[in-house]
Amino acid sequence: MRKFYFTPGPSQLYFTVEEHIKTALKESVPSLSHRGRAYENIHAAAVEGVRQLLQLPADYHVFFTSSATEVWERIIQNLVRTESFHFVNGAFSKRFHEIAQNYNINALSNEVKEGLVVDVEKLLIPETTELIAITQNETSTGAAQPVEDIYTIRKAFPNQLIAVDVVSSTPYINIDYSLVDTAYFSVQKCFGLPAGLGVWVVNNRCFEKAEKLMNEGLVIGSYHSLPALMEKAAKNQTPETPNVLGVYLLGKVAEDMLKKGIDQIRRETEYKAAVLYQAFDQSPVLSAFVSNREHQSKTTLVAKSTNPSAGIISKLSEKGLVIGSGYSKFKEQHIRIANFPTHSKEQVEMLADELIKIE
Amino acid sequence: MRKFYFTPGPSQLYFTVEEHIKTALKESVPSLSHRGRAYENIHAAAVEGVRQLLQLPADYHVFFTSSATEVWERIIQNLVRTESFHFVNGAFSKRFHEIAQNYNINALSNEVKEGLVVDVEKLLIPETTELIAITQNETSTGAAQPVEDIYTIRKAFPNQLIAVDVVSSTPYINIDYSLVDTAYFSVQKCFGLPAGLGVWVVNNRCFEKAEKLMNEGLVIGSYHSLPALMEKAAKNQTPETPNVLGVYLLGKVAEDMLKKGIDQIRRETEYKAAVLYQAFDQSPVLSAFVSNREHQSKTTLVAKSTNPSAGIISKLSEKGLVIGSGYSKFKEQHIRIANFPTHSKEQVEMLADELIKIE
């Protein structure tokens, strides 16, 4: 039996990916020179697809990295001289904070318990902070920071750079990107692609900051510094030989999603999330880990379970439905379910039915 | 007409790759969690395949990065406090030197003209140098440093770390890895895989150096520092979500190559290289760019041409044979031809026949 993956990334491939891979092989995409016209067209199509899906302002740039993890490092190298401030509410937001510490940055943070989001009204951020890092969707706990909170921070801190982690929520999450300076995601989440590609969106303020640090003689990295990325991106190229197949597939899936329509994708995501949270409510065993409904992620849903999660996971797996365990210390107490665009309403309803049956 | 790629990477896929991709899709490899047992087995198989093909000593470690370009940066971050020394004889060895400069390292070099290799007998390397970087096969010019030169350096500098770039020559090149400290390659060259994965081999001396720098409070990177890579590699995992499909394919192709036998691959490579260099000799238009036969690469062959290369490339392309242009400033004067394990004797002979006909 072929299984269907609801794991929170890597997850089920977007339903068109297999065909796109076959076409790519037929067209020798993996053999193309990354310095030739054919690659440049592939690169341009992927950038344009991301740009349209996310409705990016014209002066925002789209760069490719190897992962969102890499973007954390590049943000610290390029955008912070001495001080960053991190919203921390789970393993991934914490990891970004740690990477800043690895680079000997004065990395401040406001840390709240897993399952919560940082309360922006109570927040004290020093004016000396250069970058404010917000994880919009914390994949490890299923807690989502409302976009209005991000806009509140923007208003209060017009001079700071704001970085937003939309790794597991874009393109579902409807953010006005003109109100943040940089954002990033990886393709194995909502885009349903094979892992091995990160996407980094930056505005010109970021670029100017990186150039300023560079001109002061500070290290901002090398082949993936913002000036290096920008120089090649102007030609629809990358500094290194990139994951050409990944870039190709991103462009194709973005095109497929645009054809379907982002509004339709958002409506379906919300419907499917409602079905799953309802299943958590009806279950005698499960309950949503994030108790505040306004902070419940629509794309990565986490339930705590009175039974060890391993038993639930294995029972569902026998029916061909693969879900995720809790993250790290919650491994045994939680289950995690991805609700990405590739997960159809029918499949989600089937999963919900099975979840309710768990005793 | 489906074309056949002799470009020096990305190049023609290894002839088994398409089938392996189809199997991977059937087995949902791109959907597997990178923290689960199934991925760990894939990771272990790829590491073991590389280990056997390269006949690595038992105490050498194999790590995955996104590209060989990334490895340049990680080597500088992890292994150099203040001073490195670079053999420079073309665009790629020069790029490594520049990356060291980007990190404010005192990056010394011995630079020779393109087409030559550094003369190790005449070389002055200060004892203060911490790392000596040698590009065994300079892909931009087709010049190959004899492995005996590397062993000479090893003898003269037992205390320095030696880094060897085998990006476009491994597994063909027969190096005794116990005589170098670190080596690296990318999979889109001789392994014939889709781009987007680098392989970094290090010994324990490298690891100890990185730990020492870290303990002194120096920045050695974050998620891809040697200690971070090592911690996850011990569990057959990676710090970030890796290019899972790429790791899977590397393991499969390494297995295929081991079945064929590395000796057989080496013999065939040498035969095919002889056929191509002979074609250069016989051509009224072409001649080997590297004039010293002992320095002529067997895997990336470069010819200078009395005619503009664009015409030659387009004429061959009409016959379904795709070769590379010269690199950067040599774009119009050179052609570059990959002679990787996927390029069969028959295909190379056909290409040689066409090369001789060029007027």
XYZ file of C-alpha atoms in Angstrom, chain B:
359
model
C 16.353 14.453 -30.535
C 17.428 13.804 -26.997
C 20.864 15.314 -26.410
C 23.831 13.812 -24.651
C 25.722 16.083 -22.279
C 29.512 16.234 -22.139
C 29.378 19.531 -20.227
C 31.769 19.653 -17.271
C 29.015 19.626 -14.639
C 26.087 19.620 -14.482
C 26.563 16.873 -17.039
C 24.859 13.768 -18.358
C 23.180 11.926 -15.485
C 24.772 8.629 -14.548
C 22.901 6.124 -16.670
C 21.108 4.521 -13.709
C 19.826 7.768 -12.165
C 16.475 7.962 -13.948
C 15.509 4.521 -12.703
C 16.657 5.370 -9.185
C 14.524 8.520 -9.228
C 11.492 6.501 -10.304
C 12.114 4.014 -7.498
C 12.573 6.857 -5.022
C 9.211 8.313 -6.030
C 7.541 4.920 -5.722
C 9.020 4.527 -2.247
C 8.066 8.100 -1.238
C 11.699 8.925 -0.445
C 11.083 12.708 -0.786
C 8.334 12.485 1.853
C 10.382 10.690 4.506
C 11.149 12.496 7.733
C 14.829 13.385 7.965
C 14.650 12.419 11.650
C 13.345 8.914 11.024
C 14.952 5.502 10.678
C 14.294 5.240 6.923
C 16.281 8.419 6.255
C 19.059 7.303 8.588
C 19.450 4.140 6.514
C 19.615 6.186 3.303
C 22.201 8.478 4.887
C 24.296 5.579 6.137
C 24.248 3.919 2.711
C 25.461 7.093 0.979
C 28.246 7.630 3.520
C 29.320 4.004 3.251
C 29.265 4.154 -0.557
C 31.499 7.234 -0.618
C 33.757 5.709 2.017
C 34.277 2.548 -0.020
C 34.636 4.208 -3.420
C 37.223 6.658 -2.099
C 38.778 3.973 0.145
C 38.713 6.363 3.071
C 40.575 5.563 6.286
C 38.259 4.477 9.106
C 38.739 7.658 11.131
C 37.661 9.981 8.309
C 34.158 11.454 8.371
C 31.789 12.132 5.465
C 29.430 15.106 5.715
C 26.842 16.513 3.326
C 26.660 20.178 2.374
C 24.709 21.940 -0.354
C 27.653 22.389 -2.733
C 31.435 22.293 -2.925
C 31.240 26.096 -2.865
C 29.791 25.808 0.614
C 32.662 23.530 1.657
C 35.173 26.265 0.751
C 33.457 28.551 3.221
C 33.136 25.896 5.930
C 36.825 24.999 5.634
C 37.817 28.612 6.213
C 35.380 29.036 9.107
C 36.328 25.796 10.848
C 39.985 25.239 10.083
C 41.730 28.596 9.828
C 42.381 31.097 12.584
C 44.589 33.567 10.703
C 46.458 32.172 7.727
C 45.798 29.907 4.759
C 47.835 29.190 1.640
C 46.237 28.534 -1.739
C 47.503 26.959 -4.932
C 45.866 29.139 -7.606
C 45.825 28.134 -11.275
C 42.362 28.959 -12.517
C 38.924 30.332 -11.685
C 37.902 27.757 -9.085
C 41.129 27.691 -7.072
C 41.005 31.493 -7.188
C 37.442 31.501 -5.877
C 38.511 29.492 -2.809
C 41.283 32.029 -2.219
C 38.749 34.862 -2.463
C 36.423 33.187 0.019
C 39.284 33.084 2.521
C 39.761 36.811 1.904
C 36.010 37.378 2.436
C 36.546 35.949 5.930
C 39.366 38.406 6.642
C 41.919 35.592 6.683
C 45.509 36.284 5.731
C 45.079 34.272 2.558
C 48.427 33.679 0.899
C 48.746 32.128 -2.521
C 51.047 30.931 -5.235
C 49.409 31.828 -8.520
C 50.454 30.405 -11.869
C 49.040 30.974 -15.327
C 45.948 29.103 -16.453
C 46.841 25.745 -17.975
C 49.746 25.197 -15.586
C 49.930 23.712 -12.120
C 51.886 25.120 -9.199
C 55.468 23.885 -9.112
C 55.774 22.294 -5.678
C 59.570 22.218 -5.807
C 59.838 25.995 -6.017
C 57.188 26.697 -3.431
C 57.692 28.802 -0.298
C 54.964 28.250 2.267
C 55.414 29.916 5.680
C 55.393 27.640 8.708
C 52.671 29.892 10.167
C 50.217 28.715 7.529
C 47.480 26.619 9.090
C 45.896 25.204 5.965
C 47.233 24.474 2.487
C 44.555 24.378 -0.209
C 45.256 22.430 -3.378
C 42.873 22.125 -6.302
C 43.726 18.706 -7.632
C 41.652 19.188 -10.773
C 41.009 22.772 -11.920
C 37.728 22.427 -13.835
C 38.099 25.787 -15.566
C 41.365 24.928 -17.339
C 41.648 21.138 -17.325
C 44.929 21.220 -15.401
C 45.456 18.408 -12.900
C 47.984 18.528 -10.078
C 49.709 15.121 -9.864
C 48.906 13.358 -6.602
C 52.639 12.925 -6.008
C 52.863 16.718 -5.678
C 50.285 16.543 -2.912
C 52.305 13.839 -1.141
C 55.420 16.034 -1.468
C 53.568 18.859 0.268
C 52.374 16.452 2.932
C 55.969 15.405 3.697
C 57.218 18.976 3.824
C 54.315 20.219 5.965
C 53.311 17.500 8.433
C 51.779 19.997 10.871
C 49.620 21.924 8.422
C 46.156 20.843 7.403
C 45.951 19.955 3.711
C 42.669 20.496 1.848
C 42.253 18.930 -1.569
C 39.617 19.900 -4.110
C 38.604 16.764 -6.014
C 35.327 18.295 -7.195
C 35.609 17.091 -10.761
C 38.047 14.201 -10.436
C 36.789 11.886 -7.724
C 36.240 8.917 -7.707
C 38.485 8.580 -10.768
C 41.534 10.103 -9.145
C 43.437 7.629 -7.023
C 44.462 9.580 -3.928
C 45.654 8.150 -0.663
C 43.276 10.144 1.522
C 45.250 9.262 4.636
C 47.827 11.774 3.345
C 45.407 14.719 3.267
C 43.217 16.116 6.023
C 40.148 17.168 4.139
C 38.770 16.740 0.619
C 35.489 17.623 -1.060
C 33.462 17.264 -4.201
C 30.041 17.954 -5.652
C 27.817 15.254 -7.046
C 26.996 16.777 -10.456
C 30.467 16.014 -11.800
C 31.832 12.435 -11.934
C 28.903 10.997 -9.978
C 26.450 12.153 -12.652
C 23.788 13.309 -10.200
C 21.453 16.318 -10.179
C 23.245 19.318 -8.608
C 22.471 20.434 -5.070
C 24.709 18.328 -2.862
C 28.333 18.661 -1.766
C 30.353 16.009 0.030
C 32.912 16.995 2.641
C 35.475 14.500 3.935
C 37.425 15.422 7.085
C 39.741 13.648 9.475
C 39.912 14.026 13.240
C 42.654 16.641 13.056
C 40.169 18.932 11.312
C 37.588 18.245 13.962
C 40.062 19.012 16.746
C 41.078 22.261 15.067
C 37.455 23.379 14.804
C 36.826 22.556 18.458
C 39.917 24.477 19.464
C 38.799 27.581 17.577
C 35.323 27.247 19.067
C 36.700 26.913 22.581
C 38.698 30.094 22.038
C 35.385 31.862 21.400
C 35.923 32.267 17.669
C 33.017 31.973 15.252
C 33.125 28.689 13.344
C 29.658 28.982 11.808
C 26.492 27.451 13.177
C 24.449 24.565 11.782
C 27.277 23.443 9.487
C 30.209 23.863 11.863
C 32.177 20.634 12.151
C 30.942 19.946 15.716
C 27.313 20.480 14.582
C 27.767 18.231 11.531
C 29.521 15.581 13.628
C 26.819 15.512 16.300
C 24.114 14.713 13.756
C 26.288 12.475 11.563
C 26.766 10.191 14.561
C 23.041 9.415 14.150
C 23.217 9.364 10.340
C 21.388 12.662 10.229
C 22.112 16.245 9.196
C 21.562 19.460 11.175
C 19.125 20.888 8.601
C 16.565 19.144 6.407
C 18.932 17.902 3.712
C 18.511 17.201 0.025
C 17.110 13.762 0.898
C 16.605 12.715 -2.717
C 20.181 13.751 -3.524
C 21.594 11.746 -0.629
C 19.510 8.730 -1.706
C 20.753 8.966 -5.303
C 24.366 9.357 -4.194
C 24.113 6.120 -2.242
C 22.550 4.292 -5.178
C 25.078 5.511 -7.750
C 28.000 4.809 -5.420
C 26.647 1.266 -5.098
C 26.378 0.962 -8.894
C 29.948 2.182 -9.285
C 31.221 -0.222 -6.653
C 29.540 -3.085 -8.510
C 31.266 -2.028 -11.704
C 34.519 -1.652 -9.798
C 36.620 1.436 -9.281
C 39.556 -0.092 -11.210
C 37.364 -0.630 -14.244
C 36.067 2.950 -13.996
C 39.652 4.228 -13.846
C 40.793 2.162 -16.827
C 37.837 3.292 -18.915
C 38.383 6.922 -17.933
C 41.993 6.720 -19.069
C 41.097 5.043 -22.334
C 38.416 7.635 -23.122
C 40.711 10.530 -22.165
C 43.369 9.167 -24.544
C 40.798 9.005 -27.338
C 39.799 12.625 -26.775
C 43.333 14.030 -26.433
C 44.237 12.152 -29.606
C 41.318 13.865 -31.355
C 42.656 17.234 -30.187
C 46.057 16.291 -31.635
C 44.579 15.239 -34.944
C 42.279 18.243 -35.282
C 43.429 21.117 -37.518
C 41.506 23.494 -35.242
C 41.867 22.167 -31.700
C 44.810 21.572 -29.390
C 45.013 20.626 -25.720
C 45.090 23.785 -23.600
C 47.289 22.097 -20.991
C 50.483 21.382 -22.885
C 52.315 19.328 -20.247
C 50.861 15.862 -20.706
C 51.430 14.961 -17.065
C 49.144 17.779 -16.031
C 46.321 17.043 -18.456
C 43.115 16.233 -16.616
C 41.548 12.892 -17.465
C 38.055 13.966 -16.388
C 37.693 17.567 -17.617
C 39.455 18.088 -20.930
C 40.016 21.561 -22.306
C 41.060 22.398 -25.855
C 41.886 25.763 -27.306
C 40.435 26.407 -30.688
C 41.478 28.569 -33.605
C 37.768 29.025 -34.398
C 35.283 30.677 -32.014
C 33.984 27.948 -29.723
C 30.330 28.953 -30.155
C 30.327 27.631 -33.726
C 31.868 24.305 -32.707
C 29.457 23.917 -29.815
C 26.441 24.608 -31.982
C 27.589 22.260 -34.754
C 28.065 19.416 -32.246
C 24.750 20.243 -30.587
C 23.004 19.658 -33.915
C 24.347 16.106 -33.724
C 23.023 15.736 -30.179
C 26.408 16.188 -28.479
C 26.503 18.985 -25.929
C 29.951 20.181 -24.856
C 30.980 23.132 -22.694
C 32.368 26.496 -23.675
C 35.565 27.907 -22.244
C 35.344 29.231 -18.713
C 34.836 32.969 -18.251
C 37.562 34.877 -20.131
C 38.274 31.773 -22.256
C 34.612 31.407 -23.241
C 35.223 31.921 -26.951
C 38.707 30.408 -27.255
C 38.183 27.092 -25.448
C 35.912 24.102 -25.470
C 35.548 21.928 -22.373
C 34.582 18.267 -22.400
C 33.649 16.122 -19.426
C 34.878 12.548 -19.365
C 32.913 11.182 -16.457
C 32.003 7.572 -15.641
C 28.588 7.962 -17.309
C 30.166 8.824 -20.651
C 30.543 5.488 -22.428
C 33.442 4.499 -24.661
C 31.110 4.431 -27.660
C 29.802 7.934 -27.007
C 33.298 9.300 -26.466
C 34.524 7.682 -29.687
C 31.594 9.221 -31.540
C 32.401 12.627 -30.076
C 36.087 12.218 -30.973
C 35.132 11.433 -34.574
C 33.100 14.624 -34.757
C 35.857 16.693 -33.147
C 38.370 15.585 -35.746
C 36.009 16.641 -38.551
C 35.802 20.250 -37.337
C 37.438 22.653 -39.762
